[in-house]
């Protein structure tokens, strides 16, 4: 049984809304509202959800790139929340992030060698010659060539840039990589190259991934377990095969049925949700999904459902599954 | 027999830049019949958007120019008509919706003004009639509180609502052809499902032909009757939606379908097409797909294959299907 590498408990991130004459706080946007999950060593946990559901905020809060409002984060036995800024920076040797937009996350004025070398310099690792050698090796590992080191980001295509982003995250040999929509900006044929690369790297280096994406088929493909987020909360969390074969939460069902299938013979029951995702500044009372849920009851409007085990580690937050 | 709604033949749209002439669209032939939904699929830079902009004659000139071929709308050649006639057609007989609903709506005019604009321009309706038509269209595309929304501004609406407004605007003059350029790419899946549903309904009820440009093969499967697959400025395969998705002939189409992660069943490893999408104009001889094709032969590198009939209503551009 693999150990839990990352344990997140009751993570919250509230953004204040200021207003009024004195510019005081008039409300909060609950971007992440009481999220708990664990990631086992060597597994891939996927987080899916629509825009604004808080999946990226969750990912960034774990590295404290965004300071969480409250909650506990335990990474490899260390309480991340109690670390000083300096200790946190050292901690990030073991937890790295890959961003969505490979155009915006690479410095256009630095060549690839400098971009890849920087994490080593920051953490004071190796001599200059060793660092350069490591850059060359890493470029080969992610499927680029060593002569690419002297080039600049604009000389690469989107897929190649994402490889560089992954290489940068790997330079420090981290244990955990938070991948925030790493393939969303890529074309289909390039997307599959990057997904395969990420799987190969995981096997080779024993990496643990927190894979954040909005594309359900991508998440299903790469993840061992998947958490579905809606308005700042995880509404369902289970193994990826369970989630797709036996979704419990009405939102998960709707989300799965909304994905267009390229198979013209696929017959599926379509659940088309009405309306939009409510604003996280004014989330609905009770279960936040009740405004769009086809199975809504009186209880859903007032009581917030607990996030609990519906059997075999299949967690769901819905009144329909109360034992 | 009457003319097809749209008949694009051997269209060539080139861009004249400092680095030379770039053939973004290089000999594209597409026919759209009345009431038909035709999809154009391809990856970025394959020329699918330039094809659609060429039909509307909205390719910025300079640097872009239609250098060859014809675009016939109900028999009338759009390449040679003057700008005045084109303005009559745009928004009236052919309408277009774009990917990003926020940047295609004017932020300083109300929703009602913007929908009413094309109505007033094309039908000589009064301001009052245009407003009534705008409300009617908003109701038709499923916007709640249409009477209130008509006086609101684009920033007050969500992404899905804005795309509904775009569709209302496009459909206000009952066009015969609707060109939709990635209409749901910027939207979440649950909202995408709503918009696709709406477009299907409009196609059925008003018998509007739709030319749908997308990179998502799932959207194609749900919406289209026929599919055109483009690669590097060329049509490489076309046919009925079933044929293309179930028994594709061109190695690119096959590779594209195989590289999609599936929701049902599990696969250990995804197929991936090696290499990158070519930069338009970088390949001049041979099949455009040859550098990435796993079935490439010497002939592919030197000679460009023709688009040939390989089955019932099925065309493919590959030497393998000889």
XYZ file of C-alpha atoms in Angstrom:
645
model
C 0.000 0.000 0.000
C 1.461 3.304 -1.081
C 1.771 6.034 1.500
C -0.028 9.319 1.367
C 2.390 11.876 0.003
C 0.016 14.777 0.301
C -2.824 15.193 2.762
C -5.054 18.219 2.376
C -7.653 18.957 5.028
C -10.368 21.599 4.983
C -8.464 23.837 2.596
C -10.137 27.227 2.157
C -9.291 30.226 0.074
C -11.591 33.212 0.418
C -11.045 36.424 -1.481
C -12.489 39.512 0.180
C -14.824 41.770 -1.785
C -14.287 45.344 -0.722
C -16.735 48.162 -1.200
C -18.719 50.822 0.535
C -17.553 54.275 1.561
C -14.732 53.076 3.779
C -13.611 50.324 1.422
C -14.424 47.726 4.034
C -15.046 44.083 3.432
C -18.588 43.555 2.174
C -18.349 39.883 1.354
C -16.114 37.032 0.299
C -15.661 34.974 -2.819
C -15.286 31.400 -1.687
C -12.907 30.225 -4.409
C -11.984 27.082 -2.516
C -14.386 26.113 0.230
C -13.475 23.252 2.518
C -11.606 20.900 0.224
C -10.023 17.730 1.594
C -8.197 14.990 -0.281
C -5.090 12.856 -0.201
C -2.631 11.961 -2.927
C -0.748 8.704 -2.614
C 2.882 8.445 -3.540
C 3.240 7.593 -7.225
C -0.383 8.075 -8.199
C -2.099 10.666 -10.349
C -5.012 12.487 -8.838
C -7.109 14.382 -11.358
C -9.171 17.446 -10.513
C -11.890 18.369 -12.991
C -14.478 21.068 -13.091
C -15.746 23.984 -15.102
C -14.160 27.417 -15.142
C -14.334 29.163 -11.799
C -14.798 25.988 -9.768
C -11.571 26.576 -7.864
C -9.436 23.781 -9.275
C -6.495 26.015 -10.198
C -6.716 27.924 -6.918
C -6.537 24.588 -5.108
C -3.427 23.584 -7.059
C -1.654 26.842 -6.415
C -2.639 26.942 -2.737
C -0.829 23.644 -2.199
C 2.475 25.267 -3.169
C 1.407 28.393 -1.315
C 1.783 30.380 -4.518
C -1.584 31.617 -3.338
C -1.741 31.841 0.448
C -4.680 29.708 1.656
C -7.137 31.283 4.104
C -7.193 28.214 6.316
C -6.736 24.473 6.262
C -3.980 21.950 6.737
C -1.568 20.746 4.099
C 0.720 17.898 4.978
C 3.333 17.047 2.381
C 5.671 14.118 2.978
C 5.177 14.409 6.731
C 5.790 18.145 6.879
C 3.154 20.691 7.817
C 3.421 23.019 4.833
C 1.217 25.735 6.325
C 3.578 26.389 9.239
C 6.700 26.933 7.112
C 8.356 30.332 6.819
C 8.698 31.891 3.351
C 12.300 30.769 3.212
C 11.569 27.221 4.312
C 8.679 27.121 1.855
C 11.017 27.997 -0.993
C 13.248 25.078 -0.018
C 10.169 22.891 0.234
C 9.306 23.631 -3.382
C 12.289 21.579 -4.466
C 9.988 18.640 -3.941
C 6.780 20.178 -5.271
C 6.779 21.799 -8.661
C 4.115 23.161 -10.983
C 3.519 23.117 -14.749
C 1.283 25.877 -16.037
C -1.368 25.922 -18.736
C -0.075 28.589 -21.022
C 3.369 27.671 -22.308
C 3.546 31.105 -23.948
C 3.077 33.106 -20.762
C 5.083 30.957 -18.367
C 8.482 31.096 -20.075
C 10.533 34.282 -19.923
C 10.907 35.470 -23.540
C 14.259 37.124 -22.814
C 15.944 34.010 -21.467
C 17.209 31.175 -23.590
C 16.190 27.640 -22.748
C 19.421 26.866 -20.952
C 18.923 29.799 -18.629
C 15.277 28.902 -18.028
C 16.130 25.325 -17.127
C 19.220 26.204 -15.114
C 17.467 28.772 -12.947
C 15.806 26.357 -10.496
C 19.234 24.802 -9.821
C 20.798 28.195 -9.213
C 17.978 29.248 -6.897
C 18.505 26.147 -4.811
C 22.294 26.346 -5.077
C 22.785 22.974 -6.680
C 25.842 21.854 -8.614
C 28.666 23.710 -10.277
C 28.134 25.618 -13.483
C 29.390 22.735 -15.584
C 27.219 20.210 -13.751
C 24.164 22.382 -14.184
C 24.750 22.732 -17.908
C 25.192 19.012 -18.243
C 21.942 18.440 -16.372
C 20.138 20.849 -18.745
C 21.399 18.864 -21.730
C 20.242 15.595 -20.172
C 16.838 16.983 -19.289
C 16.252 18.264 -22.816
C 16.861 14.766 -24.157
C 14.551 13.272 -21.525
C 11.602 15.444 -22.560
C 12.167 14.726 -26.245
C 14.028 17.827 -27.346
C 17.641 18.036 -28.506
C 20.639 19.486 -26.701
C 21.123 22.106 -29.420
C 17.773 23.607 -28.376
C 19.433 24.967 -25.219
C 20.652 28.124 -26.899
C 17.270 29.000 -28.412
C 14.576 31.313 -27.085
C 10.949 30.424 -26.240
C 9.454 32.134 -29.311
C 11.388 29.758 -31.561
C 9.366 26.801 -30.291
C 5.865 25.534 -31.027
C 3.247 25.214 -28.288
C 3.933 21.522 -27.729
C 7.678 22.053 -27.500
C 7.192 24.901 -25.045
C 5.082 22.677 -22.847
C 7.920 20.124 -22.929
C 10.234 22.888 -21.710
C 7.781 23.751 -18.920
C 7.786 20.107 -17.863
C 11.577 19.938 -18.087
C 11.868 22.988 -15.830
C 9.614 21.376 -13.246
C 11.710 18.188 -13.376
C 15.101 19.872 -12.993
C 14.960 19.643 -9.202
C 13.800 16.002 -9.203
C 10.601 16.820 -7.318
C 8.275 14.276 -5.740
C 5.033 16.015 -6.640
C 4.125 17.895 -9.791
C 0.998 20.009 -9.890
C 0.031 20.147 -13.573
C -2.449 22.964 -14.108
C -4.213 22.374 -17.446
C -0.953 21.300 -19.118
C -2.504 20.228 -22.424
C -5.512 22.547 -22.788
C -3.741 24.951 -25.116
C -2.437 22.224 -27.422
C -3.723 20.672 -30.640
C -5.072 17.132 -30.432
C -2.078 15.454 -32.071
C 0.335 17.371 -29.834
C -1.781 16.800 -26.735
C -1.345 13.046 -26.999
C 2.443 13.459 -27.293
C 2.578 15.491 -24.085
C 0.252 13.118 -22.210
C 2.426 10.153 -23.210
C 5.538 12.033 -22.145
C 4.032 12.776 -18.734
C 3.158 9.101 -18.241
C 6.651 7.987 -19.272
C 8.251 10.458 -16.873
C 6.015 9.326 -14.051
C 7.122 5.726 -14.554
C 10.778 6.643 -14.899
C 11.083 9.013 -11.959
C 8.300 7.738 -9.700
C 6.484 11.077 -9.830
C 3.222 11.918 -8.171
C 0.864 14.138 -10.150
C -1.986 16.398 -9.245
C -3.473 16.819 -12.699
C -5.888 19.729 -13.085
C -7.968 19.950 -16.261
C -11.419 20.703 -17.569
C -11.343 17.973 -20.225
C -12.915 14.848 -18.760
C -11.511 12.422 -21.286
C -7.964 13.684 -20.720
C -8.353 13.409 -16.948
C -9.813 9.951 -17.216
C -6.926 8.830 -19.374
C -4.144 9.983 -17.096
C -5.581 9.734 -13.576
C -5.814 6.893 -11.084
C -8.383 8.763 -9.034
C -10.455 11.801 -9.951
C -12.055 14.562 -7.919
C -14.891 16.582 -9.432
C -15.162 20.175 -8.271
C -18.138 22.503 -8.355
C -18.167 26.021 -6.913
C -15.148 25.601 -4.685
C -15.988 22.158 -3.362
C -15.188 18.588 -4.302
C -18.553 16.947 -4.949
C -17.286 13.495 -5.867
C -13.969 11.674 -5.539
C -13.248 8.111 -6.581
C -11.120 5.948 -8.854
C -11.177 7.002 -12.436
C -12.873 3.836 -13.686
C -15.558 4.053 -10.959
C -16.228 7.686 -11.725
C -16.839 7.030 -15.381
C -18.711 3.746 -15.088
C -20.737 4.575 -12.001
C -20.958 8.316 -11.349
C -23.076 9.129 -8.303
C -23.347 12.889 -8.041
C -25.934 14.450 -10.416
C -23.353 17.058 -11.449
C -20.813 14.402 -12.433
C -23.505 12.624 -14.435
C -24.410 15.810 -16.279
C -20.779 16.670 -16.890
C -20.025 13.240 -18.327
C -23.073 13.224 -20.552
C -22.233 16.685 -21.904
C -18.916 15.596 -23.386
C -19.430 15.132 -27.119
C -18.263 11.671 -28.168
C -16.443 11.174 -31.461
C -18.111 7.787 -31.796
C -21.299 8.194 -33.853
C -22.686 4.957 -32.379
C -22.317 6.018 -28.779
C -25.754 6.066 -27.216
C -25.922 7.993 -24.025
C -28.589 9.477 -21.905
C -28.137 13.207 -22.186
C -28.595 15.409 -19.175
C -28.487 19.007 -20.346
C -28.123 21.316 -17.382
C -30.108 24.510 -17.409
C -28.577 27.860 -16.592
C -25.070 28.894 -15.709
C -22.714 28.196 -12.840
C -23.789 30.551 -9.998
C -21.387 33.254 -8.870
C -18.990 32.068 -6.133
C -19.548 35.435 -4.425
C -23.176 34.493 -3.843
C -23.211 30.682 -3.733
C -26.644 29.088 -3.310
C -27.615 27.912 0.162
C -27.493 24.259 1.129
C -26.041 22.171 -1.675
C -24.486 24.642 -4.117
C -25.652 22.545 -7.056
C -29.350 22.658 -6.110
C -30.157 25.478 -8.571
C -29.295 23.252 -11.541
C -29.892 19.784 -10.143
C -32.620 17.631 -11.715
C -33.150 15.697 -8.444
C -33.452 18.648 -6.107
C -35.410 18.207 -2.860
C -36.352 20.602 -0.066
C -33.448 19.380 2.036
C -30.918 20.287 -0.699
C -31.961 23.938 -0.562
C -31.191 24.315 3.115
C -28.734 21.684 4.337
C -25.247 21.380 2.933
C -24.535 17.694 2.207
C -21.543 16.084 3.912
C -18.700 14.768 1.812
C -18.731 11.096 2.766
C -17.826 7.608 1.733
C -20.622 5.899 -0.173
C -18.658 2.616 -0.164
C -15.245 1.451 -1.366
C -13.642 4.853 -1.080
C -16.188 6.416 -3.422
C -16.748 9.817 -1.835
C -19.739 11.948 -2.746
C -21.393 15.049 -1.334
C -25.080 14.544 -2.083
C -28.202 13.966 -0.011
C -29.326 11.224 -2.397
C -26.646 8.884 -1.077
C -27.141 9.189 2.650
C -26.974 5.738 4.151
C -31.816 20.837 -59.732
C -31.251 23.972 -57.694
C -27.859 25.339 -56.755
C -26.232 24.214 -53.532
C -26.227 26.922 -50.849
C -22.468 27.144 -50.946
C -20.026 25.815 -53.476
C -16.371 26.545 -52.830
C -14.176 25.394 -55.671
C -10.408 25.213 -55.675
C -10.215 28.227 -53.362
C -6.781 29.716 -52.896
C -6.294 32.402 -50.290
C -2.719 33.516 -49.917
C -1.068 35.966 -47.566
C 1.568 38.302 -48.947
C 4.067 38.941 -46.186
C 7.645 40.120 -45.844
C 8.701 36.520 -45.810
C 6.973 35.806 -49.090
C 3.686 34.423 -50.255
C 2.025 32.100 -47.732
C -0.630 29.762 -49.150
C -2.905 29.554 -46.084
C -5.701 28.001 -48.148
C -4.429 26.131 -51.145
C -7.087 24.626 -53.378
C -10.059 23.899 -51.122
C -13.308 22.503 -52.516
C -16.363 22.270 -50.267
C -20.076 22.057 -51.077
C -22.882 22.770 -48.625
C -26.443 21.789 -49.569
C -29.592 23.437 -48.235
C -30.246 22.514 -44.622
C -27.001 20.583 -44.334
C -24.496 20.816 -41.458
C -20.958 20.493 -42.765
C -18.007 20.423 -40.409
C -14.479 21.556 -41.178
C -11.988 19.994 -38.772
C -8.282 20.452 -38.448
C -5.578 21.657 -36.113
C -4.351 25.211 -35.701
C -2.928 26.695 -38.874
C -4.639 24.258 -41.240
C -6.590 27.051 -42.939
C -10.073 26.282 -41.662
C -10.729 29.766 -40.324
C -9.236 31.475 -43.373
C -11.573 29.384 -45.546
C -14.591 30.630 -43.616
C -13.399 34.233 -43.623
C -12.859 33.976 -47.378
C -16.514 33.063 -47.857
C -17.511 36.225 -46.006
C -14.726 38.107 -47.793
C -13.450 39.230 -44.427
C -9.839 38.200 -44.961
C -7.827 41.344 -44.218
C -6.496 42.665 -47.510
C -3.581 43.374 -47.467
C -1.935 40.995 -46.583
C -4.527 38.359 -47.513
C -5.984 37.882 -50.967
C -8.131 35.324 -52.741
C -5.850 34.462 -55.651
C -7.797 31.689 -57.292
C -10.912 29.561 -57.342
C -14.547 30.456 -56.871
C -17.026 30.727 -54.026
C -20.588 30.349 -55.279
C -23.452 31.260 -52.974
C -26.663 29.957 -54.550
C -24.920 30.209 -57.924
C -23.599 33.746 -57.468
C -19.823 34.049 -57.458
C -18.813 35.930 -54.311
C -15.193 36.343 -55.386
C -16.163 38.759 -58.150
C -19.078 40.673 -56.543
C -18.464 44.229 -55.380
C -18.342 45.352 -51.756
C -21.857 46.846 -51.898
C -23.466 43.539 -52.840
C -21.282 41.754 -50.302
C -22.632 44.025 -47.555
C -26.153 43.022 -48.574
C -25.229 39.371 -48.235
C -23.296 39.560 -44.968
C -25.521 39.237 -41.943
C -28.567 38.856 -44.165
C -28.063 35.779 -46.312
C -24.838 34.488 -44.771
C -24.223 35.093 -41.093
C -21.245 34.239 -38.989
C -20.559 33.552 -35.333
C -17.104 33.582 -33.835
C -15.199 31.752 -31.157
C -14.833 34.486 -28.595
C -18.237 36.031 -27.885
C -16.752 38.786 -25.737
C -14.526 40.258 -28.406
C -17.137 39.993 -31.132
C -19.768 42.010 -29.278
C -19.419 45.767 -29.012
C -19.080 46.657 -25.314
C -20.644 50.132 -25.619
C -23.942 49.188 -27.264
C -26.832 47.325 -25.679
C -27.702 43.804 -26.775
C -30.892 45.130 -28.404
C -28.999 47.741 -30.440
C -26.591 45.140 -31.726
C -29.198 42.597 -32.771
C -31.404 45.370 -34.157
C -28.575 46.822 -36.224
C -28.537 44.070 -38.808
C -32.339 43.926 -38.867
C -32.596 47.656 -39.578
C -29.796 47.538 -42.108
C -31.260 44.725 -44.138
C -35.028 45.054 -43.792
C -35.702 48.799 -43.452
C -37.512 48.043 -40.217
C -38.199 50.893 -37.819
C -36.389 51.172 -34.521
C -39.413 49.800 -32.717
C -39.785 46.826 -35.051
C -36.076 46.061 -34.752
C -36.338 46.052 -30.984
C -39.352 43.755 -31.099
C -37.444 41.450 -33.427
C -34.454 41.494 -31.057
C -36.660 40.432 -28.136
C -38.260 37.724 -30.267
C -34.819 36.370 -31.237
C -33.554 36.446 -27.651
C -36.558 34.383 -26.599
C -35.923 31.971 -29.447
C -32.353 31.307 -28.325
C -33.554 30.616 -24.811
C -32.533 33.744 -22.952
C -34.640 34.284 -19.844
C -35.965 37.797 -19.141
C -35.525 38.775 -22.817
C -37.337 42.112 -22.307
C -34.777 43.139 -19.688
C -31.678 41.619 -21.300
C -32.346 43.553 -24.502
C -31.313 46.750 -22.689
C -28.258 45.272 -21.018
C -24.625 45.406 -22.104
C -22.426 42.452 -23.079
C -20.340 42.577 -19.888
C -23.441 41.876 -17.831
C -23.835 38.455 -19.428
C -21.994 35.175 -18.918
C -20.019 33.474 -21.699
C -22.822 31.078 -22.612
C -25.380 33.895 -22.688
C -23.116 35.994 -24.917
C -22.802 33.138 -27.363
C -26.607 32.865 -27.379
C -26.757 36.591 -28.159
C -24.302 36.068 -31.030
C -26.518 33.317 -32.398
C -29.627 35.493 -31.990
C -27.851 38.232 -33.924
C -26.758 35.868 -36.660
C -30.223 34.350 -37.033
C -32.154 37.641 -36.871
C -32.389 37.992 -40.659
C -33.074 34.302 -41.325
C -29.839 33.605 -43.192
C -29.601 30.618 -45.492
C -26.101 29.851 -44.354
C -24.619 30.172 -40.898
C -20.853 29.980 -40.551
C -19.852 29.061 -37.015
C -16.136 29.370 -36.307
C -15.359 27.358 -33.149
C -18.614 28.507 -31.525
C -18.177 26.479 -28.340
C -14.408 26.329 -27.868
C -14.368 29.044 -25.206
C -17.270 27.520 -23.270
C -17.498 24.920 -20.506
C -18.843 21.487 -21.481
C -22.233 21.869 -19.842
C -22.711 25.228 -21.578
C -21.351 23.796 -24.833
C -24.046 21.121 -24.698
C -26.708 23.846 -24.420
C -25.323 25.823 -27.363
C -24.966 22.766 -29.623
C -28.519 21.812 -28.764
C -29.685 25.287 -29.745
C -27.817 25.203 -33.055
C -29.278 21.803 -33.925
C -32.750 23.120 -33.189
C -32.234 26.183 -35.428
C -30.937 23.972 -38.217
C -34.021 21.756 -37.987
C -36.631 24.482 -37.644
C -35.333 27.134 -40.043
C -33.567 24.695 -42.390
C -30.468 26.880 -42.158
C -27.336 25.313 -43.587
C -24.414 25.420 -41.152
C -20.720 25.415 -41.912
C -19.194 24.463 -38.575
C -15.494 25.010 -38.015
C -14.045 23.114 -35.091
C -11.057 21.143 -33.866
C -13.223 18.893 -31.688
C -14.154 15.595 -33.326
C -16.755 15.006 -30.627
C -18.614 18.166 -31.632
C -18.448 17.015 -35.257
C -19.959 13.645 -34.398
C -22.862 15.306 -32.621
C -23.605 18.079 -35.090
C -22.556 17.373 -38.647
C -23.933 15.438 -41.573
C -20.712 15.702 -43.512
C -17.105 16.374 -42.528
C -14.182 17.961 -44.310
C -10.763 17.296 -42.765
C -8.144 19.918 -43.516
C -4.396 19.791 -43.097
C -1.894 22.512 -44.010
C -4.235 24.399 -46.342
C -5.617 21.360 -48.136
C -8.676 19.195 -47.843
C -7.210 15.765 -47.151
C -10.401 13.806 -46.615
C -14.126 14.338 -46.756
C -17.242 12.249 -46.436
C -20.309 11.464 -44.355
C -19.797 11.830 -40.634
C -20.109 8.076 -40.043
C -17.647 7.208 -42.774
C -15.035 9.654 -41.566
C -15.289 8.755 -37.898
C -15.783 5.018 -38.332
C -13.712 4.106 -41.373
C -11.349 6.941 -42.209
C -8.896 6.308 -45.037
C -6.306 9.064 -44.690
C -3.450 8.368 -42.226
C -3.884 11.848 -40.711
C -7.567 11.354 -39.938
C -6.812 7.889 -38.547
C -4.001 9.298 -36.388
C -6.139 12.167 -35.160
C -8.923 9.837 -34.063
C -6.479 7.484 -32.363
C -4.795 10.245 -30.414
C -8.021 11.198 -28.630
C -8.339 9.964 -25.055
C -11.637 8.102 -24.752
C -14.265 8.343 -22.041
C -15.337 4.732 -22.424
C -12.970 1.825 -21.996
C -9.368 2.362 -21.095
C -6.207 2.505 -23.082
C -2.715 2.253 -21.662
C -1.054 4.560 -24.118
C -2.327 7.057 -26.636
C -1.319 6.918 -30.245
C 0.513 10.061 -31.179
C 1.356 11.574 -34.524
C 5.061 12.415 -34.428
C 6.321 15.904 -35.179
C 4.543 19.231 -35.247
C 1.833 20.923 -37.250
C 3.706 22.475 -40.201
C 4.010 26.220 -40.531
C 1.854 27.265 -43.527
C 3.935 27.566 -46.662
C 6.883 25.582 -45.312
C 6.142 22.583 -47.512
C 5.965 22.949 -51.233
C 6.518 19.543 -52.794
C 4.800 16.269 -52.139
C 2.073 15.389 -49.687
C 1.842 17.920 -46.868
C 1.485 15.165 -44.316
C 4.467 13.137 -45.536
C 6.949 14.292 -42.824
C 4.650 13.031 -40.049
C 3.097 10.019 -41.787
C 4.063 6.521 -40.675
C 3.148 5.031 -44.057
C 5.224 7.443 -46.105
C 6.848 6.335 -49.377
C 9.166 8.075 -51.848
C 6.273 9.031 -54.025
C 4.630 10.955 -51.148
C 7.705 13.131 -50.778
C 7.848 14.167 -54.400
C 4.290 14.226 -55.684
C 1.148 15.714 -54.148
C -1.726 13.190 -54.332
C -5.099 14.241 -55.754
C -8.333 14.238 -53.787
C -9.875 11.015 -55.123
C -13.127 9.179 -54.661
C -12.471 6.196 -52.410
C -16.012 5.189 -51.591
C -19.602 6.294 -51.499
C -19.479 10.066 -51.014
C -15.978 9.669 -49.616
C -12.873 11.474 -50.867
C -9.288 11.095 -49.684
C -5.991 12.637 -50.692
C -3.490 9.835 -50.294
C -1.383 7.642 -52.565
C -2.213 4.608 -50.430
C -5.818 4.595 -51.574
C -4.868 4.262 -55.246
